Coordinates of C-alpha atoms and ligand atoms in Angstrom, one line a residue:
M176 CA 0.0 0.0 0.0
K177 CA 1.1 3.6 -0.7
I178 CA 0.8 5.9 2.2
L179 CA 0.9 9.7 2.0
V180 CA 2.4 11.4 5.0
V181 CA 1.3 15.1 5.6
N182 CA 2.6 17.7 8.0
A183 CA 0.6 20.8 7.7
G184 CA 1.7 24.1 9.3
S185 CA -0.2 27.4 9.3
S186 CA 1.3 28.4 5.9
S187 CA 3.0 25.2 4.8
L188 CA 2.3 21.6 3.9
K189 CA 5.0 19.1 3.8
Y190 CA 4.3 15.7 2.2
Q191 CA 6.0 12.4 1.5
L192 CA 4.6 9.4 -0.4
I193 CA 5.9 6.1 0.8
D194 CA 5.5 2.7 -0.8
M195 CA 5.0 0.5 2.3
D196 CA 6.1 -2.5 0.3
G197 CA 9.8 -2.1 1.2
E198 CA 9.1 1.2 3.0
K199 CA 10.5 3.2 0.0
E200 CA 10.1 7.0 -0.3
M201 CA 8.6 7.6 -3.7
A202 CA 8.3 11.4 -3.7
K203 CA 8.3 14.3 -1.3
G204 CA 7.6 18.0 -1.3
L205 CA 6.8 21.2 0.5
V206 CA 4.1 23.8 -0.3
E207 CA 5.3 27.1 1.2
R208 CA 3.7 30.5 1.8
I209 CA 0.1 29.2 1.6
G210 CA -2.2 32.2 1.5
I211 CA 0.8 34.6 1.3
E212 CA 2.3 36.3 -1.8
G213 CA 5.0 34.2 -3.4
S214 CA 3.5 30.8 -2.6
R215 CA 5.2 27.8 -4.2
L216 CA 5.6 24.0 -4.3
K217 CA 8.9 22.3 -4.2
H218 CA 8.7 18.6 -5.2
S219 CA 11.2 15.8 -5.8
A220 CA 10.8 12.2 -6.9
G221 CA 14.2 10.5 -6.7
E222 CA 16.6 12.6 -8.9
K223 CA 13.8 14.5 -10.5
K224 CA 13.1 17.9 -9.0
T225 CA 10.7 20.7 -9.8
E226 CA 9.3 23.9 -8.4
I227 CA 5.9 25.5 -9.2
V228 CA 5.3 29.2 -8.3
Q229 CA 1.6 30.0 -8.3
E230 CA -1.1 31.5 -6.1
I231 CA -2.0 28.9 -3.4
P232 CA -4.8 30.6 -1.4
D233 CA -5.5 27.9 1.2
H234 CA -4.7 24.4 2.4
E235 CA -7.3 22.8 0.1
A236 CA -5.5 24.4 -2.9
A237 CA -2.2 23.2 -1.5
A238 CA -3.5 19.6 -1.2
Q239 CA -4.9 19.8 -4.7
L240 CA -1.6 20.9 -6.1
M241 CA 0.2 18.2 -4.2
L242 CA -2.0 15.6 -5.8
K243 CA -1.6 17.1 -9.2
I244 CA 2.2 17.0 -9.0
L245 CA 2.1 13.4 -7.6
Q246 CA 0.2 12.4 -10.8
D247 CA 2.2 14.6 -13.2
P248 CA 3.4 12.7 -16.3
E249 CA 7.0 13.9 -15.8
F250 CA 7.5 14.5 -12.0
G251 CA 4.7 12.3 -10.6
V252 CA 4.9 8.7 -9.3
I253 CA 1.3 7.6 -9.4
R254 CA -1.3 7.5 -12.2
S255 CA -4.4 8.1 -10.0
T256 CA -5.0 9.2 -6.4
D257 CA -6.8 5.8 -6.0
E258 CA -3.3 4.4 -5.5
I259 CA -3.0 6.3 -2.2
G260 CA -4.3 3.8 0.4
A261 CA -4.4 6.2 3.3
V262 CA -3.0 9.5 4.6
G263 CA -1.1 9.9 7.9
H264 CA -1.1 13.4 9.4
R265 CA 1.3 14.7 12.0
V266 CA -0.6 16.4 14.7
L267 CA 1.2 18.4 17.4
H268 CA -1.0 18.1 20.5
G269 CA -3.2 15.2 21.5
G270 CA -3.5 16.3 25.1
S271 CA -4.3 13.4 27.5
A272 CA -7.0 12.2 25.0
F273 CA -4.6 10.4 22.7
T274 CA -2.1 7.7 23.8
A275 CA -1.8 6.4 20.3
S276 CA -2.5 7.3 16.7
V277 CA -6.2 7.1 15.5
I278 CA -8.3 7.0 12.4
V279 CA -9.8 10.4 11.9
N280 CA -13.5 10.6 12.4
D281 CA -15.8 13.4 13.8
A282 CA -14.9 12.5 17.4
A283 CA -11.2 12.6 16.7
K284 CA -11.5 15.9 14.9
Q285 CA -13.4 17.3 17.9
A286 CA -10.7 16.0 20.3
I287 CA -8.0 17.7 18.1
R288 CA -10.1 20.9 18.3
D289 CA -10.4 20.5 22.1
C290 CA -6.5 20.6 22.1
F291 CA -6.4 24.0 20.3
P292 CA -5.7 25.9 23.5
L293 CA -2.8 23.6 24.2
G294 CA -1.3 23.8 20.7
P295 CA -2.7 27.2 19.4
L296 CA -0.2 27.6 16.6
H297 CA -0.1 24.0 15.3
N298 CA -3.3 22.1 16.0
P299 CA -5.6 24.4 14.0
A300 CA -3.1 24.1 11.0
N301 CA -2.9 20.3 11.5
L302 CA -6.7 20.1 11.4
M303 CA -6.8 22.3 8.3
G304 CA -4.4 19.8 6.6
I305 CA -6.7 16.9 7.6
E306 CA -9.8 18.6 6.3
A307 CA -8.1 19.7 3.1
C308 CA -7.1 16.1 2.4
E309 CA -10.6 14.8 3.3
K310 CA -12.0 17.2 0.7
V311 CA -9.6 16.4 -2.2
M312 CA -9.4 12.6 -1.4
K313 CA -12.9 11.7 -0.6
G314 CA -13.2 8.3 1.0
T315 CA -9.4 7.8 1.6
P316 CA -8.8 7.0 5.3
Q317 CA -7.0 9.7 7.2
V318 CA -5.0 8.9 10.3
A319 CA -3.8 11.4 13.0
V320 CA -0.4 10.7 14.7
F321 CA 0.3 12.8 17.7
D322 CA 3.6 14.3 18.8
T323 CA 2.5 13.9 22.4
A324 CA 1.2 10.3 22.4
F325 CA 4.5 8.5 23.1
H326 CA 5.0 10.5 26.3
Q327 CA 1.6 9.5 27.7
T328 CA 3.2 6.7 29.7
M329 CA 5.0 9.2 32.0
P330 CA 4.0 8.7 35.6
P331 CA 2.3 11.6 37.4
K332 CA 5.5 12.4 39.4
A333 CA 7.1 13.2 36.1
Y334 CA 4.3 15.0 34.3
M335 CA 2.8 17.0 37.2
Y336 CA 3.9 20.6 37.8
G337 CA 4.0 21.9 41.4
V338 CA 1.1 24.3 41.0
P339 CA -2.2 23.7 42.7
K340 CA -3.5 20.3 41.5
M341 CA -6.8 21.8 40.3
Y342 CA -4.9 23.3 37.3
E343 CA -4.2 19.8 36.0
E344 CA -7.6 18.5 36.9
K345 CA -9.7 21.4 35.5
L346 CA -7.4 22.9 32.9
H347 CA -5.1 20.0 32.0
V348 CA -1.9 22.0 32.8
R349 CA 0.8 19.3 32.9
R350 CA 3.9 18.1 31.0
Y351 CA 3.0 16.5 27.7
G352 CA 6.3 16.5 25.8
F353 CA 6.7 16.6 22.0
H354 CA 8.8 15.0 19.2
G355 CA 7.1 11.8 20.5
T356 CA 7.0 10.2 17.1
S357 CA 10.8 10.7 16.8
H358 CA 11.5 9.5 20.3
R359 CA 9.3 6.4 19.6
Y360 CA 11.0 5.6 16.3
V361 CA 14.5 6.1 17.7
S362 CA 13.9 4.1 20.9
R363 CA 12.6 1.2 18.7
R364 CA 15.2 1.5 16.0
V365 CA 18.2 1.6 18.3
C366 CA 17.2 -1.7 19.9
E367 CA 16.6 -3.3 16.4
F368 CA 20.0 -1.9 15.3
L369 CA 21.8 -3.3 18.4
G370 CA 19.9 -6.6 18.1
I371 CA 18.4 -6.3 21.6
S372 CA 14.9 -6.1 23.2
P373 CA 13.8 -2.8 24.7
E374 CA 12.7 -4.8 27.8
G375 CA 15.0 -4.1 30.7
K376 CA 16.8 -1.3 28.9
K377 CA 17.3 2.2 30.1
I378 CA 17.7 4.6 27.1
I379 CA 18.2 8.3 27.0
I380 CA 17.3 9.9 23.6
C381 CA 18.7 13.3 22.7
H382 CA 16.6 14.7 19.8
L383 CA 18.6 17.8 19.0
G384 CA 17.4 20.0 16.1
N385 CA 15.9 23.5 15.8
G386 CA 13.6 22.3 18.5
S387 CA 15.3 19.9 21.0
S388 CA 14.1 17.5 23.6
L389 CA 15.4 14.6 25.6
S390 CA 13.5 11.5 26.8
A391 CA 14.1 8.8 29.3
V392 CA 12.8 5.5 28.0
K393 CA 12.7 2.4 30.2
D394 CA 11.4 -1.0 28.9
G395 CA 10.4 0.8 25.7
K396 CA 8.1 3.2 27.6
C397 CA 8.7 6.9 28.1
Q398 CA 9.4 7.8 31.7
D399 CA 10.1 11.5 31.3
T400 CA 10.8 14.1 28.7
S401 CA 12.2 17.6 28.7
M402 CA 9.5 19.6 26.8
G403 CA 6.4 20.4 28.8
L404 CA 2.9 21.8 28.4
T405 CA 4.4 23.5 25.3
P406 CA 7.6 22.9 23.4
L407 CA 9.2 25.9 25.2
E408 CA 10.4 23.9 28.3
G409 CA 13.7 22.1 28.5
L410 CA 16.9 22.6 26.6
L411 CA 18.1 25.8 25.0
M412 CA 17.0 25.6 21.4
G413 CA 17.4 27.5 18.1
T414 CA 15.1 30.3 19.1
R415 CA 13.5 29.0 22.4
C416 CA 15.0 29.8 25.8
G417 CA 14.1 26.4 27.3
S418 CA 13.6 26.2 31.1
C419 CA 14.0 29.2 33.3
D420 CA 12.5 30.6 36.5
P421 CA 8.9 31.4 35.7
A422 CA 9.4 34.7 37.6
V423 CA 11.7 35.8 34.7
V424 CA 8.4 36.2 32.7
Q425 CA 7.0 38.7 35.2
F426 CA 10.3 40.6 35.5
I427 CA 10.7 41.0 31.7
A428 CA 7.0 41.9 31.3
N429 CA 7.5 44.7 33.7
N430 CA 10.9 45.8 32.3
P431 CA 10.9 45.0 28.6
L432 CA 13.7 46.0 26.2
K433 CA 13.5 46.8 22.5
D434 CA 15.7 44.8 20.1
D435 CA 18.4 47.5 20.3
G436 CA 18.5 47.1 24.1
T437 CA 16.8 50.4 25.1
P438 CA 13.8 50.3 27.4
V439 CA 10.3 50.0 25.9
G440 CA 9.1 52.3 28.6
H441 CA 6.0 50.5 29.6
P442 CA 5.1 47.0 30.7
V443 CA 4.2 44.4 28.0
S444 CA 1.9 41.4 28.1
V445 CA 2.8 37.9 29.1
D446 CA 2.0 36.8 25.5
D447 CA 4.6 39.3 24.3
V448 CA 7.2 37.9 26.6
L449 CA 6.4 34.3 25.6
T450 CA 6.7 35.3 21.9
M451 CA 10.2 36.6 22.7
M452 CA 11.0 33.4 24.6
N453 CA 9.8 31.3 21.7
K454 CA 11.2 33.2 18.7
K455 CA 14.1 35.5 19.8
S456 CA 15.8 33.5 22.5
G457 CA 18.0 30.3 22.6
L458 CA 21.0 30.2 20.4
L459 CA 19.8 33.2 18.5
G460 CA 19.1 35.3 21.6
I461 CA 22.5 34.4 23.3
S462 CA 24.6 34.7 20.2
G463 CA 22.7 37.7 18.8
K464 CA 23.5 36.3 15.4
S465 CA 22.0 33.0 14.4
S466 CA 19.7 30.2 15.5
D467 CA 21.5 27.7 13.4
C468 CA 24.0 25.5 15.2
R469 CA 26.3 25.4 12.2
D470 CA 26.6 29.2 12.3
I471 CA 27.1 29.1 16.1
D472 CA 29.9 26.5 15.6
N473 CA 31.6 28.7 12.9
L474 CA 31.3 31.8 15.0
A475 CA 32.5 30.1 18.2
D476 CA 35.5 28.5 16.3
A477 CA 36.4 32.0 15.1
G478 CA 36.4 33.2 18.8
D479 CA 33.0 35.0 19.0
P480 CA 32.4 35.0 22.8
D481 CA 28.6 35.1 22.6
A482 CA 28.6 32.1 20.2
I483 CA 31.0 30.2 22.6
L484 CA 28.6 30.9 25.5
A485 CA 25.6 29.8 23.5
R486 CA 27.3 26.5 22.6
E487 CA 28.5 25.9 26.1
M488 CA 25.0 26.5 27.5
L489 CA 23.5 24.0 25.0
I490 CA 26.1 21.3 25.9
Y491 CA 25.8 22.0 29.6
G492 CA 22.0 21.7 29.4
I493 CA 22.2 18.3 27.6
K494 CA 24.6 17.0 30.1
K495 CA 22.4 18.0 33.0
Y496 CA 19.4 16.2 31.5
I497 CA 21.4 13.1 30.8
G498 CA 22.6 13.1 34.4
S499 CA 19.1 13.6 35.8
Y500 CA 17.5 11.0 33.6
A501 CA 20.2 8.4 34.5
A502 CA 19.5 9.2 38.1
A503 CA 15.7 9.0 37.6
M504 CA 16.0 5.6 35.9
G505 CA 18.6 4.2 38.2
G506 CA 21.2 4.1 35.4
V507 CA 21.5 4.2 31.6
D508 CA 22.4 1.5 29.1
I509 CA 22.1 3.5 25.9
I510 CA 22.4 7.2 24.9
V511 CA 21.2 8.1 21.4
F512 CA 21.8 11.2 19.4
T513 CA 19.3 12.1 16.7
A514 CA 17.9 15.0 14.5
G515 CA 19.8 17.8 12.7
I516 CA 22.4 18.5 15.4
G517 CA 22.4 15.1 17.0
E518 CA 23.0 13.3 13.6
N519 CA 25.5 15.8 12.1
N520 CA 27.4 17.5 14.9
A521 CA 30.1 15.1 16.0
D522 CA 32.0 17.7 17.9
L523 CA 28.9 18.6 20.0
R524 CA 28.3 14.8 20.7
A525 CA 31.9 14.4 21.9
K526 CA 31.6 17.4 24.2
V527 CA 28.3 16.2 25.6
I528 CA 29.8 12.8 26.5
E529 CA 33.1 14.3 27.7
G530 CA 33.2 14.0 31.5
L531 CA 30.5 11.4 31.7
E532 CA 33.1 8.6 32.2
F533 CA 32.1 8.5 35.9
M534 CA 28.8 7.1 34.8
G535 CA 30.3 4.7 32.3
A536 CA 30.0 6.7 29.0
K537 CA 33.0 7.2 26.8
I538 CA 33.1 8.1 23.2
D539 CA 35.4 6.7 20.4
A540 CA 36.6 9.7 18.4
E541 CA 37.0 7.7 15.2
K542 CA 33.6 6.0 15.4
N543 CA 32.1 9.4 16.2
R544 CA 32.9 10.7 12.7
T545 CA 29.5 9.4 11.4
R546 CA 26.3 10.9 10.1
S547 CA 24.5 7.6 9.9
E548 CA 23.4 4.7 12.2
A549 CA 26.4 3.8 14.3
V550 CA 27.7 2.9 17.7
I551 CA 30.1 5.7 18.7
S552 CA 31.1 4.7 22.2
A553 CA 34.5 3.2 23.0
E554 CA 35.0 -0.6 23.4
D555 CA 35.3 -0.2 27.2
S556 CA 32.3 2.2 27.5
K557 CA 29.6 0.6 29.8
V558 CA 27.0 2.8 28.2
T559 CA 26.4 2.3 24.5
V560 CA 26.3 5.6 22.7
C561 CA 24.7 5.7 19.3
V562 CA 23.7 7.9 16.4
I563 CA 20.3 6.9 14.9
P564 CA 18.9 9.2 12.2
T565 CA 15.3 9.9 13.0
N566 CA 12.5 9.1 10.6
E567 CA 9.2 10.5 11.8
E568 CA 7.6 10.0 8.4
I569 CA 8.1 6.2 8.4
M570 CA 6.7 6.0 11.9
I571 CA 3.6 7.9 10.8
A572 CA 3.3 5.8 7.7
R573 CA 3.6 2.5 9.7
D574 CA 0.9 3.6 12.2
T575 CA -1.3 4.6 9.3
L576 CA -0.9 1.3 7.5
D577 CA -1.5 -0.6 10.8
L578 CA -4.7 1.3 11.6
V579 CA -6.2 0.9 8.2
T580 CA -5.3 -2.8 7.8
T581 CA -5.5 -4.2 11.3
G582 CA -7.3 -1.5 13.3
K583 CA -4.5 -1.0 15.8
V584 CA -0.9 0.1 15.9
R585 CA 1.8 -2.4 16.5
D586 CA 4.4 -1.7 19.2
N587 CA 2.9 1.6 20.5
Ligands
ADP703 P1 13.9 20.9 13.0 O1 13.7 20.9 14.4 O2 13.5 22.1 12.3 O3 13.4 19.6 12.3 P2 16.5 19.8 12.3 O4 16.4 18.5 12.9 O5 16.6 19.9 10.8 O6 15.5 20.9 12.8 O7 17.9 20.5 12.9 C1 18.3 21.8 12.5 C2 19.7 22.0 13.2 O8 20.6 21.0 12.8 C3 20.3 23.3 12.9 O9 20.8 23.9 14.1 C4 21.5 22.9 12.0 O10 22.6 23.7 12.3 C5 21.8 21.5 12.4 N1 22.3 20.8 11.2 C6 21.5 20.3 10.2 N2 22.3 19.7 9.3 C7 23.6 19.8 9.7 C8 24.8 19.4 9.2 N3 24.9 18.8 8.0 N4 25.9 19.7 10.0 C9 25.8 20.3 11.1 N5 24.6 20.7 11.7 C10 23.5 20.5 11.0

């Protein structure tokens, strides 16, 4: 069966068509600037690449264009949309309602809508993507795969915040965690790669990209993760500040500064401060120059003190989480690096593991020069350190296939 994987944002729609017979990627693409001047579609099928610049007023038009190019005589890979067996959608927030992926029906759509307050930027866009596909592919089953679902096995002591309990009971304020599809894929794949069972294994996964999160996985189940009610909590990220004293929000709201460092002169709202913490902080906010780790590395290597600090803060933060998750699980057997930084930045991996010999983790500098699946720890390292490239699309496609063929997902 061919499965279409869709990740809809507020002004974008990313897609990948996968032939599940061999799990081969057939084509992929990105529709950008939906509803904005300069909208375009970038598409590739193997070596063949094309770009279409045209007006794309809404997600339905984006979905229509995606189907058109997938059937294009030159750049397409299917003759009819009937060849698409089902569509799997990435949905950011499933709240506590979803512990696994589901076939989309009216109740599921309502539950996704109920999570709008928890994922105000993403969930409405994700639902638009689902509804657009429903319209242009009538009768094709749609499946929702949630970024939060894998983390639903966390115990209350890990997901509760220390605010009055009624906030969790009445308003669902708690840790949910994100990147769940990646953490789930990587935690399964690393065991497959090492030829072991997840049972009895304590794994720490470092998903380090523009957005970054760690998870502690024991017996294949998530025990804790660093992102929270929203993706703002946890590590320093590209543009997000990560965890800090909540009183910082009040202090900055009362004493805000303009981008040039001069006082605004009047208090700003909590929303304004959170926008700054989400979009102008992290590597960007500390370096003042870039949110991209490659730029930070280049600047730091050239001696830029702010970039050096940004890099040190990131590495220090990852180390602290690894230490705390190892303590929480009573040890660690495997540490995995994944996503853009985790897969590509060997130097950062080495610096994260440096100094963790006391807990049995030691890197092999030669083995660490990898960008693909590999064990990178030294022969005498008690902890196995690995690089496992993430593949959220394949996880979404597997869940979609499982749900439409057997009614339930394997190995949730
Ligand atoms: P997102 O969270 O947007 O999916 P990615 O997983 O693509 O992000 O990660 C983006 C980060 O990965 C950037 O900071 C970038 O510097 C880093 N990165 C991506 N590719 C490379 C590479 N080839 N070498 C070093 N760093 C890379």
